[in-house]
PDB file of C-alpha atoms in Angstrom:
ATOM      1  CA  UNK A   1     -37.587 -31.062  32.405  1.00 45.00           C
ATOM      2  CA  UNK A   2     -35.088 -29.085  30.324  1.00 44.00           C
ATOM      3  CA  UNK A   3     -32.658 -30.721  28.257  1.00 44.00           C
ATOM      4  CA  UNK A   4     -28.962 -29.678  28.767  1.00 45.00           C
ATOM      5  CA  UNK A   5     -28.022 -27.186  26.584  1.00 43.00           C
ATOM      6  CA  UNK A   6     -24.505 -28.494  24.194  1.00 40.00           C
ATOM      7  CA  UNK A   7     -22.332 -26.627  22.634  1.00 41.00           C
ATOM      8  CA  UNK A   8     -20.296 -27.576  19.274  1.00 40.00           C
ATOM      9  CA  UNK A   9     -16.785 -26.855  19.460  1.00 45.00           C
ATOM     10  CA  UNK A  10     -14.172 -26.853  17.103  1.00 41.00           C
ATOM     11  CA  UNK A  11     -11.578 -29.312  17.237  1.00 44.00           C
ATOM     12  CA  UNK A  12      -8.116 -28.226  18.851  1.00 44.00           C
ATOM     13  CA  UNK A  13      -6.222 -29.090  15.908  1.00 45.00           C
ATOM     14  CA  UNK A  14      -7.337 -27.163  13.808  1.00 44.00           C
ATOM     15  CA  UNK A  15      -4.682 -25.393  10.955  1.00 44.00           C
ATOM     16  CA  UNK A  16      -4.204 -22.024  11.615  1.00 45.00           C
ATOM     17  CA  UNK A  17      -3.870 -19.810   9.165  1.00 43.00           C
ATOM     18  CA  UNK A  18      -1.397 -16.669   9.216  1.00 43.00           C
ATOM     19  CA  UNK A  19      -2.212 -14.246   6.580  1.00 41.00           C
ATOM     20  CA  UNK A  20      -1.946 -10.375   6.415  1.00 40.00           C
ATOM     21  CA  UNK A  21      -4.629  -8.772   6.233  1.00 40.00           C
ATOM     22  CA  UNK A  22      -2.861  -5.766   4.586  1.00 49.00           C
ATOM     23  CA  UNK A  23      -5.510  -2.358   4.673  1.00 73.00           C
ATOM     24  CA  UNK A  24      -4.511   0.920   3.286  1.00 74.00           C
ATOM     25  CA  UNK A  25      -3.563   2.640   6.111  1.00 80.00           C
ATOM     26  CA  UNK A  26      -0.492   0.625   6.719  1.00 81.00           C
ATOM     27  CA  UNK A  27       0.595   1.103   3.536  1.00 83.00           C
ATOM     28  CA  UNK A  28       0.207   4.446   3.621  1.00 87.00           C
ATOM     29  CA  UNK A  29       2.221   4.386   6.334  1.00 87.00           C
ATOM     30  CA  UNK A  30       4.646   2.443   4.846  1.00 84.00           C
ATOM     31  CA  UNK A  31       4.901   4.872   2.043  1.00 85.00           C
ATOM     32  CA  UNK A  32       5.419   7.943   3.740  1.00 88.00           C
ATOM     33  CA  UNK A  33       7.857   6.335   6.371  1.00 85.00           C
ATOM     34  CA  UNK A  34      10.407   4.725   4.005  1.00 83.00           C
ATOM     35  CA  UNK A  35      10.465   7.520   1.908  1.00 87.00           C
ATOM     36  CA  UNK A  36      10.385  10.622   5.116  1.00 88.00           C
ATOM     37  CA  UNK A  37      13.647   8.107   6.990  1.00 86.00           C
ATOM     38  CA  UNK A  38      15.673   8.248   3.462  1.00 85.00           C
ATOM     39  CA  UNK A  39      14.978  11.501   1.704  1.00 87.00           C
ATOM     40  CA  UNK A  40      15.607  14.066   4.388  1.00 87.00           C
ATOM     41  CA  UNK A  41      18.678  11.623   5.191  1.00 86.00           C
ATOM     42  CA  UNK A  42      19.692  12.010   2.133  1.00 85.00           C
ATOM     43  CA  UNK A  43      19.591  15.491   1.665  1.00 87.00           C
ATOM     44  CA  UNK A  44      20.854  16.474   5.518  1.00 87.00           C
ATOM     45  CA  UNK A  45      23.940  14.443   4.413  1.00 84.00           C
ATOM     46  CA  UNK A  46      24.296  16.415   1.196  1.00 84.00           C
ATOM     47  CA  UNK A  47      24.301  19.341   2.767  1.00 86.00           C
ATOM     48  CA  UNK A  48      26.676  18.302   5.097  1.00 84.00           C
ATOM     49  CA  UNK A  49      29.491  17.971   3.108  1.00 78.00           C
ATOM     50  CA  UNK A  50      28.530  21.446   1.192  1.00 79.00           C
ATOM     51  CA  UNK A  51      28.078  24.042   4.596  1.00 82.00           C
ATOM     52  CA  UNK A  52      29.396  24.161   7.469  1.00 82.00           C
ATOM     53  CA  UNK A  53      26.442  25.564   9.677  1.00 86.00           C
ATOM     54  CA  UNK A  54      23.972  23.053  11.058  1.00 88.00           C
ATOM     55  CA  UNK A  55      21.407  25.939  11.062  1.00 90.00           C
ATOM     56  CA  UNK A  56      21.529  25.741   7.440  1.00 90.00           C
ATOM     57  CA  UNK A  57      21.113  21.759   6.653  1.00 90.00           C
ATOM     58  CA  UNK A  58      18.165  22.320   9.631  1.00 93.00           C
ATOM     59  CA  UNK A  59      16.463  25.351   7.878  1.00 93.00           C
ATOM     60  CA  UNK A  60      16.663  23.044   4.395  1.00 92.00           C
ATOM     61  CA  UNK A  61      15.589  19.692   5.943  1.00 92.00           C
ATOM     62  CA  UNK A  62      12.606  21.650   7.661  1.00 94.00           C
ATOM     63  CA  UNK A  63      11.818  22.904   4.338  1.00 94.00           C
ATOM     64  CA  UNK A  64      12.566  19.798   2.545  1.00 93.00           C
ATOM     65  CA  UNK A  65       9.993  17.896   4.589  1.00 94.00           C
ATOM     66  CA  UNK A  66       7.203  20.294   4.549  1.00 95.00           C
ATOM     67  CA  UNK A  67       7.645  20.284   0.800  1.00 94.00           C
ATOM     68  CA  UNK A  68       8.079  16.630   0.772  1.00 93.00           C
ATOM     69  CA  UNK A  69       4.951  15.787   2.865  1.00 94.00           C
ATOM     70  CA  UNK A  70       2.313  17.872   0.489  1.00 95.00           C
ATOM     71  CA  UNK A  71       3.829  16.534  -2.130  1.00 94.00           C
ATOM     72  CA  UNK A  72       3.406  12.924  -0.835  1.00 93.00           C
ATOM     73  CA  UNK A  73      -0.150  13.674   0.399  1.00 93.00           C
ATOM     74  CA  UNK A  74      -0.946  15.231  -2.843  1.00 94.00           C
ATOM     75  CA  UNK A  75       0.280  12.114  -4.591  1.00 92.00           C
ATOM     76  CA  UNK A  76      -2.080  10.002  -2.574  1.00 91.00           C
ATOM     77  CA  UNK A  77      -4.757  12.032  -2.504  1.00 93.00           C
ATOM     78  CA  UNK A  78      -4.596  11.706  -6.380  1.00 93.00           C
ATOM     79  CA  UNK A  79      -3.521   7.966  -6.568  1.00 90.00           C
ATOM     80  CA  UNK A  80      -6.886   7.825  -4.322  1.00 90.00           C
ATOM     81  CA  UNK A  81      -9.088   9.640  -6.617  1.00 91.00           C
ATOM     82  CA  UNK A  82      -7.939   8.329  -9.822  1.00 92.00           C
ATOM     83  CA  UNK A  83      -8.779   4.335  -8.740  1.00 90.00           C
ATOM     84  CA  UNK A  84     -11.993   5.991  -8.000  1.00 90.00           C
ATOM     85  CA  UNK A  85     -12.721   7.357 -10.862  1.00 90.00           C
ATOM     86  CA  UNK A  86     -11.281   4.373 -13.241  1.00 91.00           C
ATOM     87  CA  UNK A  87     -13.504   1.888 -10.951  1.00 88.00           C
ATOM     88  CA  UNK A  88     -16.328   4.015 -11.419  1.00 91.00           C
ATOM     89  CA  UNK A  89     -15.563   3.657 -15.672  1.00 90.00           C
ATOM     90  CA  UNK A  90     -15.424   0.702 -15.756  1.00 90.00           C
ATOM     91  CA  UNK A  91     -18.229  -0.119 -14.013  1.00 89.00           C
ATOM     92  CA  UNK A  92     -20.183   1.953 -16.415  1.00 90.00           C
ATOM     93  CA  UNK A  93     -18.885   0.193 -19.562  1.00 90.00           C
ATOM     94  CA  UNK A  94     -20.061  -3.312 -17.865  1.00 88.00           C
ATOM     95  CA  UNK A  95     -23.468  -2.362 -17.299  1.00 89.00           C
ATOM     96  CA  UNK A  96     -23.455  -0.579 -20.791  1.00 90.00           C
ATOM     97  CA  UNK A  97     -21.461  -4.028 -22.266  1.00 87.00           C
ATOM     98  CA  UNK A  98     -24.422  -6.339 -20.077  1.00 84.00           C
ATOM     99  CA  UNK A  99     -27.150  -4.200 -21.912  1.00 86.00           C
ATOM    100  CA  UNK A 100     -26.201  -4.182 -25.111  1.00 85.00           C
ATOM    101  CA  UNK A 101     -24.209  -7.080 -25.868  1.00 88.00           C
ATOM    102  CA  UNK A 102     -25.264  -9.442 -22.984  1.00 84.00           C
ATOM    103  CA  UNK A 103     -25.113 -12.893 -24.949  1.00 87.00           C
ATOM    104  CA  UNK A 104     -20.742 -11.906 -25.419  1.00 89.00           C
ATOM    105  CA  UNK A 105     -21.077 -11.049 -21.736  1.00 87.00           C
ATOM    106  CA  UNK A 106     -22.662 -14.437 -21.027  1.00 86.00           C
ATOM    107  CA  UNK A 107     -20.042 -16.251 -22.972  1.00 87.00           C
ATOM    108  CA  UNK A 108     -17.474 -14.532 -20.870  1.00 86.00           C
ATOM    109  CA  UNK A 109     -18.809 -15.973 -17.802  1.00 86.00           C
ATOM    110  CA  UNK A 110     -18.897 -19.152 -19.241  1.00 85.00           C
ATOM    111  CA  UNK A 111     -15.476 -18.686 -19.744  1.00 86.00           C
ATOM    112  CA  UNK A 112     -14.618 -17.281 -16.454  1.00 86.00           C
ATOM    113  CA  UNK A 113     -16.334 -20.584 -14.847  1.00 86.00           C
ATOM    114  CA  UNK A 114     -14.277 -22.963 -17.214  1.00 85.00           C
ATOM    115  CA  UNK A 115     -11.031 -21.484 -15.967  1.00 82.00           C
ATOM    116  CA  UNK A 116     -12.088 -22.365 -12.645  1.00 84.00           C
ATOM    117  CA  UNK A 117     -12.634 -25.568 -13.474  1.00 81.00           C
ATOM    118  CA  UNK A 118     -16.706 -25.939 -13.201  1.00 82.00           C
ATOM    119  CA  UNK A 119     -17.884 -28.906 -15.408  1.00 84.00           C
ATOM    120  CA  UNK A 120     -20.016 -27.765 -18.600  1.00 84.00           C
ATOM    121  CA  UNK A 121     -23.498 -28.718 -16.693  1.00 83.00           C
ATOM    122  CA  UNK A 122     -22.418 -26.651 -13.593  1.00 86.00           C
ATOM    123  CA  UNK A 123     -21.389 -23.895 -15.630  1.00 83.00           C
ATOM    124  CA  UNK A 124     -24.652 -23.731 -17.506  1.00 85.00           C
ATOM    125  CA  UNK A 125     -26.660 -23.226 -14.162  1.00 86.00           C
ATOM    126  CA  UNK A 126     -24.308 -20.874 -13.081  1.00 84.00           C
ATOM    127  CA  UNK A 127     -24.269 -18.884 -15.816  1.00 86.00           C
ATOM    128  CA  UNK A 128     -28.353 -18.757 -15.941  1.00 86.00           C
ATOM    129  CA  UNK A 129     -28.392 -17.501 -11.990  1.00 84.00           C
ATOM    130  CA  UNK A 130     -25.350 -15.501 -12.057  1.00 82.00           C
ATOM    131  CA  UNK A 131     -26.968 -13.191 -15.510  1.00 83.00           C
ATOM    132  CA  UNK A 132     -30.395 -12.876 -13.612  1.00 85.00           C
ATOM    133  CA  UNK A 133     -29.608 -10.006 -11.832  1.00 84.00           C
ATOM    134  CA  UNK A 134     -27.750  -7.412 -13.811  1.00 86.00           C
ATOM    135  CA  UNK A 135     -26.164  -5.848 -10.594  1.00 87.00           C
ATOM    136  CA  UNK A 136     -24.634  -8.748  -9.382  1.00 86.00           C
ATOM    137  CA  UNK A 137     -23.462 -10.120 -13.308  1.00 86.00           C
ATOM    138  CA  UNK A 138     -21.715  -6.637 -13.206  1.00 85.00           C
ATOM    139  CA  UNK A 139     -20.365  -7.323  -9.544  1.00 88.00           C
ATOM    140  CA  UNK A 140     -19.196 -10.888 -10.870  1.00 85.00           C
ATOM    141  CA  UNK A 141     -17.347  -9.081 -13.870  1.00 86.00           C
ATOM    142  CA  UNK A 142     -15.814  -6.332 -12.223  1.00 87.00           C
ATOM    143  CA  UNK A 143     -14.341  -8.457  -9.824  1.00 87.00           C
ATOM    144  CA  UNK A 144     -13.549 -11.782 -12.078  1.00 85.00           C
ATOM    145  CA  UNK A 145     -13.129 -10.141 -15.050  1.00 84.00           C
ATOM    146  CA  UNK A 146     -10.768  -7.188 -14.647  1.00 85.00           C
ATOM    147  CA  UNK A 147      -9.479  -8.110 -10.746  1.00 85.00           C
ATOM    148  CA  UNK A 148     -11.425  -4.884  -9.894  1.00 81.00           C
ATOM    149  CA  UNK A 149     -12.541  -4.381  -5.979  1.00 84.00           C
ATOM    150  CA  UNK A 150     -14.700  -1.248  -5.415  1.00 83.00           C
ATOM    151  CA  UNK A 151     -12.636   1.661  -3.572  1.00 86.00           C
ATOM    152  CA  UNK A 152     -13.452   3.306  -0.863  1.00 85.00           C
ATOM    153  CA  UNK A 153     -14.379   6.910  -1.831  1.00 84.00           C
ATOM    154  CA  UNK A 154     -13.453   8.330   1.543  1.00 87.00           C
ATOM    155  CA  UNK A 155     -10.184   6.679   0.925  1.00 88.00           C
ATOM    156  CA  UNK A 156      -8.045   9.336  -0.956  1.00 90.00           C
ATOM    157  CA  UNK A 157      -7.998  11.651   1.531  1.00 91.00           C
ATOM    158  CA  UNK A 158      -7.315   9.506   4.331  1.00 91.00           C
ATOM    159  CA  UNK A 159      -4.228   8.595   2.271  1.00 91.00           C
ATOM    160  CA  UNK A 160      -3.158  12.162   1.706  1.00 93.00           C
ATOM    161  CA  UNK A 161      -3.165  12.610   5.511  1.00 94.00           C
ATOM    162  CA  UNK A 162      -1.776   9.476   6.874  1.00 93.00           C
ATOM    163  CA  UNK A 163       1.042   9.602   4.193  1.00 93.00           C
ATOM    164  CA  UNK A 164       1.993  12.968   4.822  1.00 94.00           C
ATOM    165  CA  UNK A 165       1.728  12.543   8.543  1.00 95.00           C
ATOM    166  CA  UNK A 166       4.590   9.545   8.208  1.00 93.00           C
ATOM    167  CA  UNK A 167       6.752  11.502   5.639  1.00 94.00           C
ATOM    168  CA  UNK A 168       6.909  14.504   8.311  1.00 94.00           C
ATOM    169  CA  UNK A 169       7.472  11.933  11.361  1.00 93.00           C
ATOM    170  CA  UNK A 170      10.731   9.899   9.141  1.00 91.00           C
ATOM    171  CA  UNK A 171      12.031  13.251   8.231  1.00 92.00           C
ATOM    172  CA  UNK A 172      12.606  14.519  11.345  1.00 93.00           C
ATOM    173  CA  UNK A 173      14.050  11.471  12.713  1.00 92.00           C
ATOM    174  CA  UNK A 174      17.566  12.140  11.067  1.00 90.00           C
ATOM    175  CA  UNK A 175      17.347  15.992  11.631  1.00 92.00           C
ATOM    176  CA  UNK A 176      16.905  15.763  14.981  1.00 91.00           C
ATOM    177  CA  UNK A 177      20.358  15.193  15.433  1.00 91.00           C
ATOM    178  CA  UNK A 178      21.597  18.440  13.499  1.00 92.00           C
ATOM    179  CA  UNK A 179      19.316  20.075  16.445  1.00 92.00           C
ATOM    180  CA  UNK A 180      21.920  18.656  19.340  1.00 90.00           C
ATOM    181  CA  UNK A 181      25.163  18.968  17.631  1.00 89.00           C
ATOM    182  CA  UNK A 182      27.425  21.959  16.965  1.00 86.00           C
ATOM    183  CA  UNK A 183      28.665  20.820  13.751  1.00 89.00           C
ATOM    184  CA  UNK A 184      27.195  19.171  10.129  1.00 88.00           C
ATOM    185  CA  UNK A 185      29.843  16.740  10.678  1.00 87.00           C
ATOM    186  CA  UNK A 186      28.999  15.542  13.981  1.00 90.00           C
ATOM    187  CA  UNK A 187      25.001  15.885  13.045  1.00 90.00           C
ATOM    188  CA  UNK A 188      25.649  13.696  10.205  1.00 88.00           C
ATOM    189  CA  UNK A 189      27.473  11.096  12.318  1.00 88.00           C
ATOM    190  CA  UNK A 190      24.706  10.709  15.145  1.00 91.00           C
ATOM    191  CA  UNK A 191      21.951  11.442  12.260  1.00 89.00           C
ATOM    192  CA  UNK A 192      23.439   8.216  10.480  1.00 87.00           C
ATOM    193  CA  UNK A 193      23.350   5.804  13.352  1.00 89.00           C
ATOM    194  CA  UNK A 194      20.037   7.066  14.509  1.00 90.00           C
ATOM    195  CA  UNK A 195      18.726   6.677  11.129  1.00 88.00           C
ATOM    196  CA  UNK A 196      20.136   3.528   9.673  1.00 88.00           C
ATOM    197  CA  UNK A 197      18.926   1.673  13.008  1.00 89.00           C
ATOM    198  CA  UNK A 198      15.328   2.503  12.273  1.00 87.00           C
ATOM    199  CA  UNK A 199      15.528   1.822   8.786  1.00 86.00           C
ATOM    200  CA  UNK A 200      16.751  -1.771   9.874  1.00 88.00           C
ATOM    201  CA  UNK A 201      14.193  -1.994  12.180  1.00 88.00           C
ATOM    202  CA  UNK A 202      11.455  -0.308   9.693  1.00 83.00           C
ATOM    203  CA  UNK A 203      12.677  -2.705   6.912  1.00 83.00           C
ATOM    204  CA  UNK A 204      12.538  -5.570   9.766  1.00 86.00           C
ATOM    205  CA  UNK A 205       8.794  -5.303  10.670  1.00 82.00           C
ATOM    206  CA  UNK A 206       7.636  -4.366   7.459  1.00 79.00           C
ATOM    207  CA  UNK A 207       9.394  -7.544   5.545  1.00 81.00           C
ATOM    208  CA  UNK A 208       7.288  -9.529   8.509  1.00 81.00           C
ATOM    209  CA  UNK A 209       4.183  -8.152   8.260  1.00 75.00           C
ATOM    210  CA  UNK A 210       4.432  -8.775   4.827  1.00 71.00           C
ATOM    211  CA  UNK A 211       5.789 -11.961   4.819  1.00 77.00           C
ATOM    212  CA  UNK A 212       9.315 -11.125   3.380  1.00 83.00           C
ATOM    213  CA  UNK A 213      12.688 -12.689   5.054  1.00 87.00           C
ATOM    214  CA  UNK A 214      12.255 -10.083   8.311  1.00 84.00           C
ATOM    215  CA  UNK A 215      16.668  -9.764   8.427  1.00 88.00           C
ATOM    216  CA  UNK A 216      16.786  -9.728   4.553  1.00 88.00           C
ATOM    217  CA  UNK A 217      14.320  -6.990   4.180  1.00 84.00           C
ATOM    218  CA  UNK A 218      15.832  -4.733   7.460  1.00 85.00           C
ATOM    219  CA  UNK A 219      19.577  -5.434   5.699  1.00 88.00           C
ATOM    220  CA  UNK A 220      18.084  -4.109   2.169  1.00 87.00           C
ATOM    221  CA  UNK A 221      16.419  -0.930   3.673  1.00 81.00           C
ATOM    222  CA  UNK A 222      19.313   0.253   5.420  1.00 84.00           C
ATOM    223  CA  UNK A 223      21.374  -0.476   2.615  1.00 86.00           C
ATOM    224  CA  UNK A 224      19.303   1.569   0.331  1.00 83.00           C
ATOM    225  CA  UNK A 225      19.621   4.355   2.844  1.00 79.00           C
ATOM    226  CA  UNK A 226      23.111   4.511   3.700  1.00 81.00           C
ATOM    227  CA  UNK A 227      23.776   4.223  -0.179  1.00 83.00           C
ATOM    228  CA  UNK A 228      21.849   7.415  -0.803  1.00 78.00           C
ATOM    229  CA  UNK A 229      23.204   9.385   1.845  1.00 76.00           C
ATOM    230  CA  UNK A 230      26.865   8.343   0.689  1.00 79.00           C
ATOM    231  CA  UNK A 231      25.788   9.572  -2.930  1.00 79.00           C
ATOM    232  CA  UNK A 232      24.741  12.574  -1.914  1.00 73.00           C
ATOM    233  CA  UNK A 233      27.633  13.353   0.730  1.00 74.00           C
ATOM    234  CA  UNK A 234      29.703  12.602  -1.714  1.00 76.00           C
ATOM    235  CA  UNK A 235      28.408  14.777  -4.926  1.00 78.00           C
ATOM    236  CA  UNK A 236      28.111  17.605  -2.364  1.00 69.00           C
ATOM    237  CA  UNK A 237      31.751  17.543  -1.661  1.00 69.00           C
ATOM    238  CA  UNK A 238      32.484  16.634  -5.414  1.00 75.00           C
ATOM    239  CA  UNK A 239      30.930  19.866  -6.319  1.00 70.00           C
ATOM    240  CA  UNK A 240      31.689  21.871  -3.592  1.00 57.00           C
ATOM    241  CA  UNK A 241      35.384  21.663  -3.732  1.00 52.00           C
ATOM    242  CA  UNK A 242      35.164  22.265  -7.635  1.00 46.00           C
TER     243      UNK A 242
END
């Protein structure tokens, strides 16, 4: 005869716990989105009060955003590389530091350990298994040690192309109006509203995810926005009626 077959389940109250679990292509997106909704916005509304053909602020804002999105993609792309590279450094001086001067490395364990609060005896122990292998005493200093988490290699390009991607897809959210209207003027009006309601909703969702006051952060984004537009509205009429 078979005996019934139990299963262990977890009790129903357990805590849950809400924590982002942020990865890099969300903040690439982030990156490329809050700057493609305010730059072109910014510039579209320069030109605005400067010319009076909506061809022209389109042309610019076209060329702005091409421009804008290499530039962001190259900047990630390099960002990318460049944690790469000082990862892979640094990880070069620790084996180098663990081979030649292993009992300071030891001590620096130690030291680690005490500032986690293990009691002398633990630490001893730990220190003894932790130094035994050379690849994981390196692993445990990398990580404890300088706050160091190995990069993804493949990373730095995916960063170019999702941040310029999301720079390309903000900027032509406030252009599109200049596409449907006849004048700057009236572009700039229906590329305002379009624009400062997704930056409050942008700003919302992002201030969530990250665990930010969600009404706080959409208030502050927009803000930052419609202040930059204003700026440059306003220098462009500044100079242009000099």
């Amino acid at each position: 005869m078979t005996e019934p077959k139990t299963t262990t389940q977890l009790p129903h109250d357990v805590h849950p716990e809400d924590h982002l679990t942020s990865s890099a292509m969300l903040q690439d997106v982030v990156i490329g989105l809050s700057d493609g909704l305010t730059v072109p916005f910014a510039l579209a509304a320069g030109l605005s009060g400067a010319v009076s053909s909506s061809s022209l602020v389109i042309t610019a804002g076209l060329a702005e955003i091409v421009a804008g999105s290499i530039a962001m993609g190259l900047g990630g792309y390099l960002a990318g590389r460049t944690e790469v590279e000082h990862y892979a450094s640094e990880l070069s001086r620790e084996h180098r530091e663990v081979q030649e001067v292993p009992e300071k490395e030891r001590a620096e364990v130690d030291e680690l350990l005490a500032d986690m609060g293990l009691s002398p005896e633990t630490r001893r122990q730990a220190v003894a298994e932790l130094t035994a292998d050379p690849e994981q005493w390196v692993k445990f200093m990398m990580k404890y040690e300088l706050g160091l988490e190995e990069p993804d290699p493949k990373q730095a390009p995916k960063s170019a192309f999702t941040i310029s991607v999301a720079y390309a897809v903000g900027g032509l959210i406030p252009l599109s109006a200049y596409f449907v209207t006849d004048t700057p003027q009236q572009g700039l009006a229906w590329s305002a509203a379009i624009t400062l309601v997704c930056l409050f909703v942008f700003g919302y969702f992002k201030s969530r995810m990250t665990g930010q006051p969600p009404v706080a952060g959409a208030v502050k984004m927009a803000v930052v926005g419609a202040l930059a537009a204003a700026a440059a509205f306003g220098i462009a009429r500044l100079v242009g009626g000099a």
